[in-house]
PDB file of C-alpha atoms and ligand atoms in Angstrom:
ATOM      1  CA  MET A 233      60.358 -39.216 -42.050  1.00 46.00           C
ATOM      2  CA  SER A 234      62.262 -36.044 -42.672  1.00 51.00           C
ATOM      3  CA  ALA A 235      61.237 -33.692 -45.471  1.00 55.00           C
ATOM      4  CA  PRO A 236      63.146 -34.139 -48.762  1.00 55.00           C
ATOM      5  CA  PRO A 237      66.252 -31.895 -49.010  1.00 56.00           C
ATOM      6  CA  GLN A 238      65.627 -28.547 -50.676  1.00 68.00           C
ATOM      7  CA  PRO A 239      68.122 -26.444 -52.656  1.00 71.00           C
ATOM      8  CA  GLY A 240      69.982 -24.027 -50.407  1.00 86.00           C
ATOM      9  CA  VAL A 241      69.382 -26.217 -47.347  1.00 94.00           C
ATOM     10  CA  PRO A 242      72.523 -27.564 -45.662  1.00 97.00           C
ATOM     11  CA  ARG A 243      72.915 -31.320 -45.536  1.00 97.00           C
ATOM     12  CA  HIS A 244      74.850 -31.053 -42.319  1.00 98.00           C
ATOM     13  CA  LEU A 245      74.456 -28.390 -39.635  1.00 98.00           C
ATOM     14  CA  ALA A 246      76.953 -28.019 -36.764  1.00 98.00           C
ATOM     15  CA  VAL A 247      76.038 -25.938 -33.714  1.00 98.00           C
ATOM     16  CA  ILE A 248      77.807 -24.425 -30.706  1.00 98.00           C
ATOM     17  CA  MET A 249      75.016 -23.978 -28.181  1.00 98.00           C
ATOM     18  CA  ASP A 250      76.463 -21.084 -26.193  1.00 98.00           C
ATOM     19  CA  GLY A 251      74.877 -18.789 -23.640  1.00 98.00           C
ATOM     20  CA  ASN A 252      73.118 -21.118 -21.182  1.00 97.00           C
ATOM     21  CA  GLY A 253      75.060 -19.773 -18.210  1.00 96.00           C
ATOM     22  CA  ARG A 254      74.414 -16.109 -19.058  1.00 98.00           C
ATOM     23  CA  TRP A 255      70.736 -16.842 -19.698  1.00 98.00           C
ATOM     24  CA  ALA A 256      70.416 -18.113 -16.110  1.00 97.00           C
ATOM     25  CA  GLU A 257      72.652 -15.416 -14.576  1.00 97.00           C
ATOM     26  CA  ARG A 258      70.517 -12.671 -16.158  1.00 97.00           C
ATOM     27  CA  ARG A 259      67.576 -14.164 -14.279  1.00 98.00           C
ATOM     28  CA  HIS A 260      69.631 -14.446 -11.049  1.00 97.00           C
ATOM     29  CA  ARG A 261      69.272 -18.204 -11.213  1.00 97.00           C
ATOM     30  CA  PRO A 262      71.888 -20.985 -11.000  1.00 94.00           C
ATOM     31  CA  ARG A 263      73.729 -21.772 -14.240  1.00 95.00           C
ATOM     32  CA  ALA A 264      72.338 -25.315 -14.150  1.00 95.00           C
ATOM     33  CA  LEU A 265      68.906 -23.860 -14.841  1.00 96.00           C
ATOM     34  CA  GLY A 266      70.279 -22.328 -18.041  1.00 97.00           C
ATOM     35  CA  HIS A 267      71.485 -25.761 -19.147  1.00 96.00           C
ATOM     36  CA  ARG A 268      68.009 -27.191 -18.475  1.00 96.00           C
ATOM     37  CA  ALA A 269      66.484 -24.445 -20.609  1.00 97.00           C
ATOM     38  CA  GLY A 270      69.191 -25.231 -23.182  1.00 97.00           C
ATOM     39  CA  ALA A 271      67.960 -28.818 -23.374  1.00 96.00           C
ATOM     40  CA  ARG A 272      64.532 -27.520 -24.494  1.00 97.00           C
ATOM     41  CA  ALA A 273      66.219 -25.538 -27.261  1.00 98.00           C
ATOM     42  CA  VAL A 274      67.952 -28.759 -28.359  1.00 97.00           C
ATOM     43  CA  ASN A 275      64.513 -30.303 -28.963  1.00 97.00           C
ATOM     44  CA  LEU A 276      63.389 -27.259 -30.932  1.00 98.00           C
ATOM     45  CA  CYS A 277      66.490 -27.463 -33.115  1.00 98.00           C
ATOM     46  CA  ILE A 278      66.031 -31.199 -33.764  1.00 98.00           C
ATOM     47  CA  ASP A 279      62.349 -30.681 -34.705  1.00 98.00           C
ATOM     48  CA  TRP A 280      63.301 -27.915 -37.084  1.00 98.00           C
ATOM     49  CA  CYS A 281      66.037 -30.001 -38.771  1.00 98.00           C
ATOM     50  CA  LEU A 282      63.570 -32.850 -39.292  1.00 98.00           C
ATOM     51  CA  ARG A 283      61.016 -30.492 -40.830  1.00 97.00           C
ATOM     52  CA  ARG A 284      63.583 -28.725 -43.014  1.00 97.00           C
ATOM     53  CA  GLY A 285      65.059 -31.952 -44.382  1.00 96.00           C
ATOM     54  CA  ILE A 286      68.524 -31.358 -42.894  1.00 98.00           C
ATOM     55  CA  ALA A 287      70.183 -34.779 -42.958  1.00 97.00           C
ATOM     56  CA  ALA A 288      72.738 -34.348 -40.165  1.00 98.00           C
ATOM     57  CA  LEU A 289      72.953 -32.232 -37.033  1.00 98.00           C
ATOM     58  CA  THR A 290      76.050 -32.114 -34.815  1.00 98.00           C
ATOM     59  CA  LEU A 291      75.730 -30.388 -31.442  1.00 98.00           C
ATOM     60  CA  PHE A 292      78.617 -29.349 -29.193  1.00 98.00           C
ATOM     61  CA  ALA A 293      77.231 -30.325 -25.790  1.00 97.00           C
ATOM     62  CA  PHE A 294      80.403 -30.549 -23.678  1.00 96.00           C
ATOM     63  CA  SER A 295      83.984 -29.738 -24.587  1.00 96.00           C
ATOM     64  CA  SER A 296      87.129 -31.459 -23.318  1.00 95.00           C
ATOM     65  CA  GLU A 297      87.806 -28.177 -21.491  1.00 94.00           C
ATOM     66  CA  ASN A 298      84.351 -28.082 -19.816  1.00 95.00           C
ATOM     67  CA  TRP A 299      85.496 -30.730 -17.298  1.00 97.00           C
ATOM     68  CA  GLY A 300      87.380 -27.861 -15.635  1.00 96.00           C
ATOM     69  CA  ARG A 301      84.156 -25.971 -14.728  1.00 95.00           C
ATOM     70  CA  PRO A 302      83.003 -25.846 -11.084  1.00 95.00           C
ATOM     71  CA  GLU A 303      82.156 -29.310  -9.779  1.00 95.00           C
ATOM     72  CA  ASP A 304      78.485 -28.517  -9.176  1.00 94.00           C
ATOM     73  CA  GLU A 305      78.008 -27.299 -12.769  1.00 94.00           C
ATOM     74  CA  VAL A 306      79.703 -30.399 -14.221  1.00 96.00           C
ATOM     75  CA  GLY A 307      77.555 -32.555 -11.912  1.00 96.00           C
ATOM     76  CA  ALA A 308      74.378 -30.770 -13.037  1.00 95.00           C
ATOM     77  CA  LEU A 309      75.335 -31.273 -16.696  1.00 95.00           C
ATOM     78  CA  MET A 310      75.980 -34.987 -16.143  1.00 96.00           C
ATOM     79  CA  LYS A 311      72.570 -35.316 -14.495  1.00 96.00           C
ATOM     80  CA  LEU A 312      70.981 -33.469 -17.384  1.00 95.00           C
ATOM     81  CA  PHE A 313      72.682 -35.721 -19.990  1.00 96.00           C
ATOM     82  CA  LEU A 314      71.562 -38.828 -18.106  1.00 96.00           C
ATOM     83  CA  ASN A 315      67.971 -37.534 -17.832  1.00 95.00           C
ATOM     84  CA  ALA A 316      67.925 -36.593 -21.504  1.00 95.00           C
ATOM     85  CA  LEU A 317      69.203 -40.049 -22.459  1.00 95.00           C
ATOM     86  CA  GLU A 318      66.509 -41.658 -20.301  1.00 94.00           C
ATOM     87  CA  ARG A 319      63.693 -39.388 -21.441  1.00 95.00           C
ATOM     88  CA  GLU A 320      64.317 -38.470 -25.060  1.00 96.00           C
ATOM     89  CA  VAL A 321      65.713 -41.543 -26.799  1.00 97.00           C
ATOM     90  CA  ASP A 322      62.330 -43.290 -27.276  1.00 97.00           C
ATOM     91  CA  GLU A 323      60.892 -40.244 -28.988  1.00 97.00           C
ATOM     92  CA  LEU A 324      64.013 -39.689 -31.115  1.00 98.00           C
ATOM     93  CA  HIS A 325      63.877 -43.327 -32.186  1.00 98.00           C
ATOM     94  CA  ARG A 326      60.181 -43.051 -33.031  1.00 97.00           C
ATOM     95  CA  ARG A 327      60.979 -40.087 -35.257  1.00 97.00           C
ATOM     96  CA  GLY A 328      63.722 -41.934 -37.100  1.00 98.00           C
ATOM     97  CA  VAL A 329      66.686 -40.109 -35.566  1.00 98.00           C
ATOM     98  CA  ARG A 330      70.033 -41.892 -35.473  1.00 98.00           C
ATOM     99  CA  LEU A 331      71.983 -40.863 -32.383  1.00 98.00           C
ATOM    100  CA  ARG A 332      75.790 -40.961 -32.140  1.00 98.00           C
ATOM    101  CA  PHE A 333      78.349 -39.554 -29.691  1.00 97.00           C
ATOM    102  CA  ILE A 334      81.820 -38.274 -30.477  1.00 98.00           C
ATOM    103  CA  GLY A 335      84.548 -37.323 -28.001  1.00 98.00           C
ATOM    104  CA  GLU A 336      86.413 -38.995 -25.156  1.00 96.00           C
ATOM    105  CA  ARG A 337      83.450 -40.918 -23.908  1.00 91.00           C
ATOM    106  CA  GLU A 338      85.553 -42.983 -21.508  1.00 91.00           C
ATOM    107  CA  ARG A 339      85.679 -39.937 -19.232  1.00 94.00           C
ATOM    108  CA  PHE A 340      81.931 -40.179 -18.529  1.00 96.00           C
ATOM    109  CA  PRO A 341      80.504 -42.087 -15.546  1.00 95.00           C
ATOM    110  CA  PRO A 342      79.545 -45.722 -16.323  1.00 96.00           C
ATOM    111  CA  GLU A 343      75.769 -45.162 -16.213  1.00 95.00           C
ATOM    112  CA  ILE A 344      76.028 -42.441 -18.878  1.00 96.00           C
ATOM    113  CA  LEU A 345      78.402 -44.567 -20.965  1.00 96.00           C
ATOM    114  CA  ALA A 346      75.957 -47.462 -20.880  1.00 96.00           C
ATOM    115  CA  ARG A 347      73.042 -45.224 -21.911  1.00 97.00           C
ATOM    116  CA  MET A 348      75.067 -43.729 -24.757  1.00 97.00           C
ATOM    117  CA  ALA A 349      75.933 -47.177 -26.109  1.00 97.00           C
ATOM    118  CA  GLU A 350      72.309 -48.321 -25.734  1.00 97.00           C
ATOM    119  CA  ALA A 351      70.990 -45.252 -27.569  1.00 97.00           C
ATOM    120  CA  GLU A 352      73.478 -45.738 -30.413  1.00 98.00           C
ATOM    121  CA  THR A 353      72.597 -49.401 -30.848  1.00 98.00           C
ATOM    122  CA  ARG A 354      68.863 -48.783 -30.631  1.00 97.00           C
ATOM    123  CA  THR A 355      68.820 -45.995 -33.212  1.00 98.00           C
ATOM    124  CA  ALA A 356      71.522 -47.390 -35.529  1.00 98.00           C
ATOM    125  CA  GLY A 357      69.056 -48.249 -38.308  1.00 98.00           C
ATOM    126  CA  ASN A 358      67.435 -44.789 -38.472  1.00 98.00           C
ATOM    127  CA  ALA A 359      68.091 -42.282 -41.217  1.00 97.00           C
ATOM    128  CA  ALA A 360      65.658 -39.349 -40.927  1.00 98.00           C
ATOM    129  CA  LEU A 361      68.320 -37.310 -39.109  1.00 98.00           C
ATOM    130  CA  HIS A 362      71.882 -38.203 -38.084  1.00 98.00           C
ATOM    131  CA  LEU A 363      72.180 -36.521 -34.721  1.00 98.00           C
ATOM    132  CA  THR A 364      75.693 -36.419 -33.291  1.00 98.00           C
ATOM    133  CA  ILE A 365      76.360 -35.158 -29.802  1.00 98.00           C
ATOM    134  CA  ALA A 366      79.925 -33.971 -29.262  1.00 98.00           C
ATOM    135  CA  ALA A 367      80.563 -34.698 -25.596  1.00 97.00           C
ATOM    136  CA  SER A 368      83.976 -34.357 -23.957  1.00 97.00           C
ATOM    137  CA  TYR A 369      85.017 -33.454 -27.481  1.00 98.00           C
ATOM    138  CA  GLY A 370      87.864 -31.266 -28.708  1.00 98.00           C
ATOM    139  CA  GLY A 371      88.928 -30.659 -32.297  1.00 98.00           C
ATOM    140  CA  ARG A 372      92.627 -30.938 -31.481  1.00 98.00           C
ATOM    141  CA  GLN A 373      92.000 -34.146 -29.582  1.00 97.00           C
ATOM    142  CA  ASP A 374      90.122 -35.475 -32.646  1.00 98.00           C
ATOM    143  CA  ILE A 375      93.082 -34.658 -34.922  1.00 98.00           C
ATOM    144  CA  ALA A 376      95.565 -36.170 -32.430  1.00 98.00           C
ATOM    145  CA  ARG A 377      93.525 -39.383 -32.284  1.00 98.00           C
ATOM    146  CA  ALA A 378      93.441 -39.640 -36.059  1.00 98.00           C
ATOM    147  CA  ALA A 379      97.225 -39.076 -36.156  1.00 98.00           C
ATOM    148  CA  ARG A 380      97.671 -41.834 -33.591  1.00 98.00           C
ATOM    149  CA  ALA A 381      95.465 -44.195 -35.615  1.00 98.00           C
ATOM    150  CA  VAL A 382      97.531 -43.439 -38.734  1.00 98.00           C
ATOM    151  CA  ALA A 383     100.769 -44.081 -36.807  1.00 98.00           C
ATOM    152  CA  GLU A 384      99.403 -47.384 -35.474  1.00 98.00           C
ATOM    153  CA  ASP A 385      98.448 -48.502 -38.976  1.00 98.00           C
ATOM    154  CA  VAL A 386     101.900 -47.564 -40.286  1.00 98.00           C
ATOM    155  CA  ALA A 387     103.620 -49.357 -37.388  1.00 98.00           C
ATOM    156  CA  ALA A 388     101.503 -52.463 -38.041  1.00 98.00           C
ATOM    157  CA  GLY A 389     102.345 -52.391 -41.764  1.00 98.00           C
ATOM    158  CA  ARG A 390      98.724 -51.728 -42.796  1.00 97.00           C
ATOM    159  CA  LEU A 391      99.498 -48.306 -44.250  1.00 97.00           C
ATOM    160  CA  SER A 392     102.480 -46.966 -46.126  1.00 98.00           C
ATOM    161  CA  PRO A 393     103.694 -43.439 -45.188  1.00 98.00           C
ATOM    162  CA  ALA A 394     103.401 -42.594 -48.911  1.00 98.00           C
ATOM    163  CA  ASP A 395      99.638 -43.184 -48.645  1.00 98.00           C
ATOM    164  CA  ILE A 396      99.086 -40.692 -45.826  1.00 98.00           C
ATOM    165  CA  ASP A 397      97.007 -37.966 -47.399  1.00 98.00           C
ATOM    166  CA  GLU A 398      93.962 -35.878 -46.419  1.00 97.00           C
ATOM    167  CA  ALA A 399      91.595 -38.737 -47.194  1.00 97.00           C
ATOM    168  CA  ALA A 400      93.580 -41.161 -45.028  1.00 98.00           C
ATOM    169  CA  ILE A 401      93.431 -38.760 -42.093  1.00 98.00           C
ATOM    170  CA  GLY A 402      89.814 -37.758 -42.766  1.00 97.00           C
ATOM    171  CA  ARG A 403      88.710 -41.400 -42.620  1.00 97.00           C
ATOM    172  CA  ARG A 404      90.094 -41.611 -39.092  1.00 98.00           C
ATOM    173  CA  MET A 405      88.438 -38.414 -37.829  1.00 98.00           C
ATOM    174  CA  ALA A 406      85.116 -38.187 -36.015  1.00 98.00           C
ATOM    175  CA  LEU A 407      82.109 -37.815 -38.382  1.00 98.00           C
ATOM    176  CA  ALA A 408      84.062 -39.524 -41.200  1.00 97.00           C
ATOM    177  CA  GLU A 409      80.863 -41.169 -42.435  1.00 96.00           C
ATOM    178  CA  LEU A 410      79.061 -37.830 -42.903  1.00 97.00           C
ATOM    179  CA  PRO A 411      79.589 -35.005 -45.397  1.00 96.00           C
ATOM    180  CA  PRO A 412      81.423 -32.130 -43.647  1.00 97.00           C
ATOM    181  CA  PRO A 413      79.140 -29.504 -42.096  1.00 98.00           C
ATOM    182  CA  ASP A 414      77.782 -27.048 -44.664  1.00 97.00           C
ATOM    183  CA  LEU A 415      76.638 -24.553 -42.060  1.00 98.00           C
ATOM    184  CA  PHE A 416      77.925 -23.768 -38.559  1.00 98.00           C
ATOM    185  CA  ILE A 417      75.822 -21.772 -36.133  1.00 98.00           C
ATOM    186  CA  ARG A 418      77.056 -20.344 -32.835  1.00 98.00           C
ATOM    187  CA  THR A 419      74.696 -18.622 -30.431  1.00 98.00           C
ATOM    188  CA  GLY A 420      75.747 -16.420 -27.513  1.00 98.00           C
ATOM    189  CA  GLY A 421      77.547 -13.611 -29.348  1.00 98.00           C
ATOM    190  CA  ASP A 422      81.130 -14.922 -29.470  1.00 98.00           C
ATOM    191  CA  HIS A 423      82.776 -15.299 -32.855  1.00 98.00           C
ATOM    192  CA  ARG A 424      84.948 -18.319 -32.210  1.00 97.00           C
ATOM    193  CA  ILE A 425      85.195 -21.999 -33.167  1.00 97.00           C
ATOM    194  CA  SER A 426      86.314 -22.943 -29.615  1.00 97.00           C
ATOM    195  CA  ASN A 427      88.101 -26.163 -30.592  1.00 97.00           C
ATOM    196  CA  PHE A 428      84.990 -27.640 -32.277  1.00 98.00           C
ATOM    197  CA  LEU A 429      85.440 -29.788 -35.426  1.00 98.00           C
ATOM    198  CA  LEU A 430      88.668 -28.018 -36.482  1.00 98.00           C
ATOM    199  CA  TRP A 431      89.325 -30.410 -39.356  1.00 98.00           C
ATOM    200  CA  GLN A 432      85.731 -30.792 -40.531  1.00 98.00           C
ATOM    201  CA  LEU A 433      84.882 -27.052 -40.634  1.00 98.00           C
ATOM    202  CA  ALA A 434      87.521 -26.200 -43.273  1.00 97.00           C
ATOM    203  CA  TYR A 435      84.935 -24.998 -45.850  1.00 96.00           C
ATOM    204  CA  THR A 436      81.879 -24.642 -43.652  1.00 97.00           C
ATOM    205  CA  GLU A 437      79.855 -21.411 -43.816  1.00 97.00           C
ATOM    206  CA  LEU A 438      79.922 -19.726 -40.391  1.00 98.00           C
ATOM    207  CA  TRP A 439      76.938 -17.898 -38.894  1.00 98.00           C
ATOM    208  CA  PHE A 440      76.818 -16.177 -35.504  1.00 98.00           C
ATOM    209  CA  THR A 441      74.004 -14.712 -33.442  1.00 98.00           C
ATOM    210  CA  GLU A 442      73.856 -12.725 -30.210  1.00 98.00           C
ATOM    211  CA  LEU A 443      70.858 -14.762 -29.116  1.00 98.00           C
ATOM    212  CA  LEU A 444      71.526 -16.995 -26.094  1.00 98.00           C
ATOM    213  CA  TRP A 445      70.977 -20.703 -26.759  1.00 98.00           C
ATOM    214  CA  PRO A 446      67.926 -21.156 -24.468  1.00 98.00           C
ATOM    215  CA  ASP A 447      66.213 -18.324 -26.395  1.00 98.00           C
ATOM    216  CA  LEU A 448      66.636 -20.133 -29.716  1.00 98.00           C
ATOM    217  CA  ASP A 449      63.551 -19.891 -31.906  1.00 98.00           C
ATOM    218  CA  GLU A 450      62.530 -20.860 -35.394  1.00 98.00           C
ATOM    219  CA  PRO A 451      62.826 -17.361 -36.936  1.00 98.00           C
ATOM    220  CA  THR A 452      66.501 -17.298 -35.904  1.00 98.00           C
ATOM    221  CA  LEU A 453      67.143 -20.674 -37.523  1.00 98.00           C
ATOM    222  CA  GLU A 454      65.300 -19.514 -40.634  1.00 98.00           C
ATOM    223  CA  ARG A 455      67.494 -16.379 -40.753  1.00 98.00           C
ATOM    224  CA  ALA A 456      70.628 -18.535 -40.639  1.00 98.00           C
ATOM    225  CA  LEU A 457      69.234 -20.668 -43.442  1.00 97.00           C
ATOM    226  CA  ALA A 458      68.324 -17.675 -45.610  1.00 97.00           C
ATOM    227  CA  ASP A 459      71.822 -16.290 -45.155  1.00 97.00           C
ATOM    228  CA  PHE A 460      73.348 -19.668 -46.028  1.00 97.00           C
ATOM    229  CA  ALA A 461      71.187 -19.959 -49.151  1.00 95.00           C
ATOM    230  CA  GLY A 462      72.562 -16.620 -50.383  1.00 94.00           C
ATOM    231  CA  ARG A 463      76.226 -17.505 -50.004  1.00 94.00           C
ATOM    232  CA  GLU A 464      78.453 -18.566 -52.839  1.00 92.00           C
ATOM    233  CA  ARG A 465      80.536 -21.555 -51.791  1.00 91.00           C
ATOM    234  CA  ARG A 466      83.678 -21.577 -53.890  1.00 92.00           C
ATOM    235  CA  PHE A 467      85.881 -24.114 -52.076  1.00 92.00           C
ATOM    236  CA  GLY A 468      88.977 -22.252 -53.248  1.00 92.00           C
ATOM    237  CA  LEU A 469      87.788 -21.950 -56.871  1.00 92.00           C
ATOM    238  CA  THR A 470      86.525 -18.882 -58.729  1.00 94.00           C
ATOM    239  CA  SER A 471      82.948 -17.698 -59.086  1.00 92.00           C
ATOM    240  CA  ALA A 472      82.926 -18.625 -62.778  1.00 91.00           C
ATOM    241  CA  GLN A 473      84.045 -22.152 -61.962  1.00 92.00           C
ATOM    242  CA  VAL A 474      81.381 -22.831 -59.378  1.00 89.00           C
ATOM    243  CA  ALA A 475      78.404 -21.040 -60.989  1.00 81.00           C
ATOM    244  CA  PRO A 476      76.166 -23.487 -62.881  1.00 72.00           C
ATOM    245  CA  ALA A 477      76.550 -23.089 -66.697  1.00 66.00           C
ATOM    246  CA  GLY A 478      74.149 -20.462 -68.064  1.00 58.00           C
ATOM    247  CA  ALA A 479      73.078 -19.419 -64.595  1.00 56.00           C
ATOM    248  CA  VAL A 480      71.653 -15.912 -64.373  1.00 53.00           C
ATOM    249  CA  PRO A 481      73.109 -14.007 -61.411  1.00 50.00           C
ATOM    250  CA  PRO A 482      70.497 -13.145 -58.802  1.00 50.00           C
ATOM    251  CA  PRO A 483      69.192  -9.528 -58.992  1.00 51.00           C
ATOM    252  CA  LEU A 484      70.835  -7.077 -56.623  1.00 48.00           C
ATOM    253  CA  PRO A 485      68.680  -6.293 -53.592  1.00 46.00           C
ATOM    254  CA  THR A 486      66.669  -3.085 -54.071  1.00 46.00           C
ATOM    255  CA  LEU A 487      66.041  -0.543 -51.361  1.00 44.00           C
ATOM    256  CA  ASP A 488      62.562  -0.526 -49.953  1.00 43.00           C
ATOM    257  CA  ARG A 489      61.143   2.835 -51.162  1.00 37.00           C
ATOM    258  CA  THR A 490      59.521   3.474 -47.789  1.00 37.00           C
ATOM    259  CA  ASP A 491      63.006   3.325 -46.204  1.00 35.00           C
ATOM    260  CA  ALA A 492      64.607   5.691 -48.734  1.00 30.00           C
TER     261      ALA A 492
HETATM  262  C1  FPP B 526      77.491 -23.536 -23.288  1.00 96.67           C
HETATM  263  O1  FPP B 526      76.891 -22.483 -22.565  1.00 96.67           O
HETATM  264  C2  FPP B 526      76.735 -24.763 -23.113  1.00 96.67           C
HETATM  265  C3  FPP B 526      77.203 -25.888 -22.510  1.00 96.67           C
HETATM  266  C4  FPP B 526      78.577 -26.017 -21.956  1.00 96.67           C
HETATM  267  C5  FPP B 526      76.324 -27.053 -22.328  1.00 96.67           C
HETATM  268  C6  FPP B 526      75.380 -27.369 -23.439  1.00 96.67           C
HETATM  269  C7  FPP B 526      74.321 -28.229 -22.917  1.00 96.67           C
HETATM  270  C8  FPP B 526      73.010 -28.147 -23.246  1.00 96.67           C
HETATM  271  C9  FPP B 526      72.479 -27.255 -24.279  1.00 96.67           C
HETATM  272  C10 FPP B 526      72.034 -28.950 -22.514  1.00 96.67           C
HETATM  273  C11 FPP B 526      71.682 -30.291 -22.904  1.00 96.67           C
HETATM  274  C12 FPP B 526      72.255 -30.898 -24.099  1.00 96.67           C
HETATM  275  C13 FPP B 526      71.903 -32.116 -24.543  1.00 96.67           C
HETATM  276  C14 FPP B 526      72.517 -32.631 -25.787  1.00 96.67           C
HETATM  277  C15 FPP B 526      70.902 -32.949 -23.832  1.00 96.67           C
HETATM  278  P1  FPP B 526      77.714 -21.774 -21.417  1.00 96.67           P
HETATM  279  O2  FPP B 526      77.404 -22.442 -20.126  1.00 96.67           O
HETATM  280  O3  FPP B 526      79.160 -21.728 -21.766  1.00 96.67           O
HETATM  281  O4  FPP B 526      77.083 -20.341 -21.438  1.00 96.67           O
HETATM  282  P2  FPP B 526      77.807 -18.969 -21.058  1.00 96.67           P
HETATM  283  O5  FPP B 526      78.763 -18.678 -22.182  1.00 96.67           O
HETATM  284  O6  FPP B 526      76.669 -18.013 -21.014  1.00 96.67           O
HETATM  285  O7  FPP B 526      78.475 -19.153 -19.734  1.00 96.67           O
END
């Protein structure tokens, strides 16, 4: 069972796990080794979400563009995904994690496809954490698919063009059954979205760290959470509109006298 949600804790966390390649290169080791170390950080992140009562975690594991990487790196990643699916699903299931995949899964080899489907079916009844792996995923591709689904429904007479609104498109996007991510974390030092969840991140709080993904640790995740808890989410409104009635503004931070 996951811990009950606490105020200031995101319901849904989305993560770009960047920096595996550099982590390995700095050690003069093959990039594939960085991805293996990255898989350990995935476990740490899942554990932490379960303990912190975060209801949904979406991880960007492989972008549509990553297919263009050198063949040996793509091969190593496929092997790693297959191993992870063989090794980790039992434990995830035992801990109540529901596993889903988003992206163009038809591009994966049949043995991976079969394992993905098996893992989804097996864990479908779990609710401690909704873990979504974005694999062969691209935000533009997601939007294009939703547009195609809308067009098909219009062509078939199931939807009137007058009824095409944000909700109609949103229902046809990946992750439609989850609240949009509250917090986005990207490791590896780059300040980009890199074609991840373009639609779903519209009002997500963004947090970046220089830390490389395989070096992820709990203090870093806690720092992201503390920062998130201090942000005012206005969703296009004013401060006065979103502040709870009668709320006392938090005191301004004071300088530590020893630092003065
Ligand atoms: C980006 O780092 C990371 C990836 C393209 C792969 C992510 C995969 C994992 C974390 C491993 C396993 C995941 C699961 C879900 C089992 P990069 O290679 O672009 O790093 P760089 O920017 O340093 O080159």
